[in-house]
Tab-separated table of C-alpha atoms in Angstrom:
chain	number	residue	atom	x	y	z
A	1	GLY	CA	230.324	56.160	245.785
A	2	GLU	CA	227.328	58.406	245.523
A	3	SER	CA	225.479	59.151	248.710
A	4	VAL	CA	223.061	61.666	250.015
A	5	GLY	CA	222.777	62.160	253.728
A	6	LEU	CA	220.781	64.264	256.118
A	7	HIS	CA	222.233	65.980	259.148
A	8	LEU	CA	219.268	65.518	261.493
A	9	PRO	CA	216.962	62.514	261.535
A	10	THR	CA	214.231	64.379	263.471
A	11	LEU	CA	213.431	68.071	263.651
A	12	SER	CA	210.856	69.396	266.085
A	13	VAL	CA	209.576	72.971	265.667
A	14	GLN	CA	206.855	75.129	267.094
A	15	GLU	CA	203.918	75.995	264.884
A	16	GLY	CA	204.556	79.329	263.222
A	17	ASP	CA	208.321	79.073	263.420
A	18	ASN	CA	210.551	78.614	260.391
A	19	SER	CA	212.047	75.179	259.702
A	20	ILE	CA	215.347	74.381	258.074
A	21	ILE	CA	216.096	70.865	256.888
A	22	ASN	CA	219.626	70.153	255.745
A	23	CYS	CA	221.107	67.681	253.325
A	24	ALA	CA	224.677	66.864	252.331
A	25	TYR	CA	225.562	65.240	249.055
A	26	SER	CA	228.823	63.667	248.006
A	27	ASN	CA	228.742	63.561	244.211
A	28	SER	CA	230.146	66.794	242.849
A	29	ALA	CA	228.808	65.818	239.415
A	30	SER	CA	225.205	66.022	240.636
A	31	ASP	CA	223.398	68.806	238.821
A	32	TYR	CA	219.772	68.368	239.830
A	33	PHE	CA	218.308	68.299	243.322
A	34	ILE	CA	214.793	67.773	244.602
A	35	TRP	CA	212.954	67.884	247.893
A	36	TYR	CA	210.051	65.539	248.510
A	37	LYS	CA	207.588	65.380	251.381
A	38	GLN	CA	206.140	62.059	252.464
A	39	GLU	CA	203.191	61.780	254.813
A	40	SER	CA	202.423	58.543	256.572
A	41	GLY	CA	200.926	55.961	254.222
A	42	LYS	CA	201.388	58.101	251.119
A	43	GLY	CA	203.825	58.407	248.290
A	44	PRO	CA	206.478	61.130	248.173
A	45	GLN	CA	205.116	64.475	247.058
A	46	PHE	CA	207.228	66.909	245.059
A	47	ILE	CA	207.972	70.156	246.893
A	48	ILE	CA	210.625	72.021	244.976
A	49	ASP	CA	213.663	71.398	242.812
A	50	ILE	CA	216.796	73.257	241.850
A	51	ARG	CA	219.432	72.834	239.174
A	52	SER	CA	223.105	73.389	239.718
A	53	ASN	CA	223.172	76.647	237.769
A	54	MET	CA	221.167	78.244	240.581
A	55	ASP	CA	221.881	78.710	244.274
A	56	LYS	CA	218.405	79.631	245.461
A	57	ARG	CA	214.854	78.940	244.411
A	58	GLN	CA	211.645	79.958	246.101
A	59	GLY	CA	208.213	78.445	246.107
A	60	GLN	CA	205.151	78.978	248.189
A	61	ARG	CA	206.441	79.133	251.789
A	62	VAL	CA	209.477	77.070	250.789
A	63	THR	CA	212.964	77.987	249.709
A	64	VAL	CA	215.733	75.677	248.584
A	65	LEU	CA	219.345	76.758	248.901
A	66	LEU	CA	222.200	75.053	247.121
A	67	ASN	CA	225.820	75.498	248.119
A	68	LYS	CA	227.934	73.640	245.596
A	69	THR	CA	231.176	74.624	247.283
A	70	VAL	CA	230.400	72.529	250.352
A	71	LYS	CA	227.903	70.241	248.616
A	72	HIS	CA	225.036	71.236	250.845
A	73	LEU	CA	221.332	71.568	250.193
A	74	SER	CA	218.715	72.983	252.517
A	75	LEU	CA	214.960	73.339	252.579
A	76	GLN	CA	213.467	76.260	254.445
A	77	ILE	CA	209.802	76.242	255.353
A	78	ALA	CA	208.334	79.530	256.489
A	79	ALA	CA	205.640	79.729	259.184
A	80	THR	CA	205.577	75.971	259.714
A	81	GLN	CA	202.104	74.509	260.048
A	82	PRO	CA	200.859	71.207	261.529
A	83	GLY	CA	200.198	70.011	257.980
A	84	ASP	CA	203.912	70.263	257.308
A	85	SER	CA	204.577	67.345	259.653
A	86	ALA	CA	206.043	64.598	257.488
A	87	VAL	CA	209.298	62.993	256.414
A	88	TYR	CA	211.325	65.134	254.045
A	89	PHE	CA	213.710	63.617	251.522
A	90	CYS	CA	216.345	65.268	249.438
A	91	ALA	CA	217.419	63.588	246.219
A	92	GLU	CA	220.191	64.211	243.739
A	93	SER	CA	220.941	63.158	240.222
A	94	ASN	CA	223.490	63.867	237.536
A	95	GLY	CA	223.129	64.169	233.813
A	96	ASP	CA	225.062	60.964	233.147
A	97	THR	CA	222.660	58.517	234.734
A	98	GLY	CA	219.723	60.768	235.456
A	99	LYS	CA	218.586	58.458	238.222
A	100	LEU	CA	217.512	60.005	241.488
A	101	ILE	CA	219.378	58.982	244.621
A	102	PHE	CA	217.408	59.679	247.769
A	103	GLY	CA	218.665	60.523	251.212
A	104	GLN	CA	217.397	58.718	254.279
A	105	GLY	CA	214.907	61.395	255.249
A	106	THR	CA	214.284	63.832	258.091
A	107	THR	CA	211.149	63.700	260.176
A	108	LEU	CA	209.643	67.123	260.809
A	109	GLN	CA	207.395	67.360	263.854
A	110	VAL	CA	205.346	70.505	264.312
A	111	LYS	CA	204.213	71.228	267.844
A	112	PRO	CA	200.970	73.192	268.248
B	1	ASP	CA	193.538	64.999	236.678
B	2	ALA	CA	194.149	61.561	238.113
B	3	GLY	CA	197.575	60.998	239.527
B	4	VAL	CA	199.635	57.843	239.252
B	5	ILE	CA	197.456	54.839	239.998
B	6	GLN	CA	198.826	51.708	241.600
B	7	SER	CA	197.191	48.406	242.394
B	8	PRO	CA	196.824	46.596	244.618
B	9	ARG	CA	197.366	48.972	247.539
B	10	HIS	CA	198.138	46.090	249.869
B	11	GLU	CA	199.305	42.595	249.107
B	12	VAL	CA	199.957	39.745	251.520
B	13	THR	CA	201.364	36.567	250.050
B	14	GLU	CA	203.317	33.523	251.024
B	15	MET	CA	206.933	32.913	250.208
B	16	GLY	CA	207.339	31.333	246.786
B	17	GLN	CA	204.234	32.885	245.286
B	18	GLU	CA	204.240	35.177	242.276
B	19	VAL	CA	203.386	38.809	242.917
B	20	THR	CA	202.379	41.312	240.239
B	21	LEU	CA	202.203	45.020	240.962
B	22	ARG	CA	200.502	47.365	238.527
B	23	CYS	CA	200.925	50.999	237.633
B	24	LYS	CA	199.099	53.475	235.439
B	25	PRO	CA	201.182	56.633	234.916
B	26	ILE	CA	199.793	60.107	234.527
B	27	SER	CA	198.359	60.529	231.047
B	28	GLY	CA	200.884	62.147	228.732
B	29	HIS	CA	203.924	61.268	230.810
B	30	ASN	CA	206.569	59.326	228.932
B	31	SER	CA	208.853	58.257	231.761
B	32	LEU	CA	207.980	55.696	234.394
B	33	PHE	CA	209.925	54.629	237.463
B	34	TRP	CA	209.598	51.785	239.954
B	35	TYR	CA	210.991	52.362	243.443
B	36	ARG	CA	211.172	50.241	246.576
B	37	GLN	CA	211.104	51.722	250.063
B	38	THR	CA	212.263	49.937	253.211
B	39	MET	CA	213.323	51.178	256.612
B	40	MET	CA	216.802	49.785	256.142
B	41	ARG	CA	217.549	50.993	252.618
B	42	GLY	CA	215.206	53.923	252.145
B	43	LEU	CA	213.927	54.724	248.651
B	44	GLU	CA	215.726	52.880	245.871
B	45	LEU	CA	215.176	53.090	242.140
B	46	LEU	CA	214.557	49.658	240.664
B	47	ILE	CA	213.972	50.446	236.991
B	48	TYR	CA	213.287	53.409	234.741
B	49	PHE	CA	211.389	53.379	231.427
B	50	ASN	CA	211.362	56.124	228.836
B	51	ASN	CA	208.881	55.872	225.957
B	52	ASN	CA	208.103	52.323	227.123
B	53	VAL	CA	211.740	51.237	226.784
B	54	PRO	CA	213.765	50.197	229.858
B	55	ILE	CA	216.623	52.695	230.218
B	56	ASP	CA	218.172	51.718	233.527
B	57	ASP	CA	217.440	48.453	235.336
B	58	SER	CA	220.594	48.398	237.421
B	59	GLY	CA	218.539	48.648	240.584
B	60	MET	CA	216.577	45.451	239.988
B	61	PRO	CA	217.687	43.197	242.843
B	62	GLU	CA	217.942	39.911	240.982
B	63	ASP	CA	216.393	37.713	238.344
B	64	ARG	CA	213.320	37.155	240.461
B	65	PHE	CA	212.285	40.719	239.614
B	66	SER	CA	211.033	41.714	236.183
B	67	ALA	CA	209.243	44.782	234.856
B	68	LYS	CA	207.368	45.455	231.682
B	69	MET	CA	205.767	48.432	230.025
B	70	PRO	CA	203.677	47.149	227.104
B	71	ASN	CA	202.207	50.586	226.372
B	72	ALA	CA	202.360	54.177	227.551
B	73	SER	CA	199.581	53.752	230.079
B	74	PHE	CA	200.501	50.576	231.898
B	75	SER	CA	203.435	48.913	233.619
B	76	THR	CA	203.902	45.851	235.800
B	77	LEU	CA	206.524	44.795	238.295
B	78	LYS	CA	206.604	41.072	238.906
B	79	ILE	CA	208.361	39.111	241.626
B	80	GLN	CA	208.638	35.372	241.089
B	81	PRO	CA	209.195	33.634	243.418
B	82	SER	CA	208.648	36.096	246.244
B	83	GLU	CA	210.711	35.992	249.447
B	84	PRO	CA	210.164	37.578	252.882
B	85	ARG	CA	212.997	40.063	252.228
B	86	ASP	CA	210.937	41.479	249.355
B	87	SER	CA	208.508	42.919	251.882
B	88	ALA	CA	208.475	46.659	251.296
B	89	VAL	CA	206.429	49.486	249.844
B	90	TYR	CA	206.743	49.656	246.079
B	91	PHE	CA	206.161	52.999	244.416
B	92	CYS	CA	205.586	53.853	240.815
B	93	ALA	CA	206.318	57.367	239.595
B	94	SER	CA	205.935	59.074	236.245
B	95	ALA	CA	207.333	62.180	234.594
B	96	TRP	CA	207.193	64.128	231.349
B	97	GLY	CA	210.677	64.029	229.896
B	98	GLY	CA	213.536	62.165	231.510
B	99	ALA	CA	214.701	61.251	234.972
B	100	GLN	CA	215.652	64.861	235.710
B	101	GLU	CA	212.105	66.093	235.343
B	102	THR	CA	209.618	66.252	238.192
B	103	GLN	CA	208.560	62.750	239.157
B	104	TYR	CA	205.046	62.255	240.493
B	105	PHE	CA	204.623	59.294	242.796
B	106	GLY	CA	201.687	56.963	243.216
B	107	PRO	CA	200.320	55.914	246.614
B	108	GLY	CA	202.407	52.743	246.656
B	109	THR	CA	201.758	49.041	247.118
B	110	ARG	CA	202.539	47.676	250.556
B	111	LEU	CA	203.810	44.128	250.076
B	112	LEU	CA	204.168	41.607	252.858
B	113	VAL	CA	205.671	38.230	252.053
B	114	LEU	CA	205.182	35.670	254.809
């Protein structure tokens, strides 16, 4: 069945370092991928998305990489800040159902 | 602009009671989604509306759950009767376009069923 998983449940980084959060997906038909950030007590907040016709997309301090060959998605955060501490979710969907399927999440801890 | 608005933010009720959660999507958005988040199951889509019409309700757990969208600016998720296993955070999200457009989430309703 469809599933989205994350390699590391918790990632701890030093402030100022770069962070890389990884995600594996299993449905080769998925053609849309999103990263969300969720702070404690809040709803998920959109960070960046990418469609399957691209392999890289950049935003402000964030980059998403998509490797369709190995069905892998990653989120890179440059110069990680304390405000980046949160749980990060990847999600996938395909054009047939459109529904988003979320991974379990990775907790990012930023040490001052 | 106001984001997605949900009410109540917290709800504590007793098993067997009816619970109604409310959502006001972002003005102009035509897709609305209800999600449930638990530690065990993570974020799960319950139901998805497009132009006020339910498109996919395959995630609705059982007949005790029902959702309505009477107009473009309001939706409800009702649980009747509620059970302790329904305890979770329920999120509403909205988007312009379909499910593969950016979904903006509300702050959630934290439900505790005793």
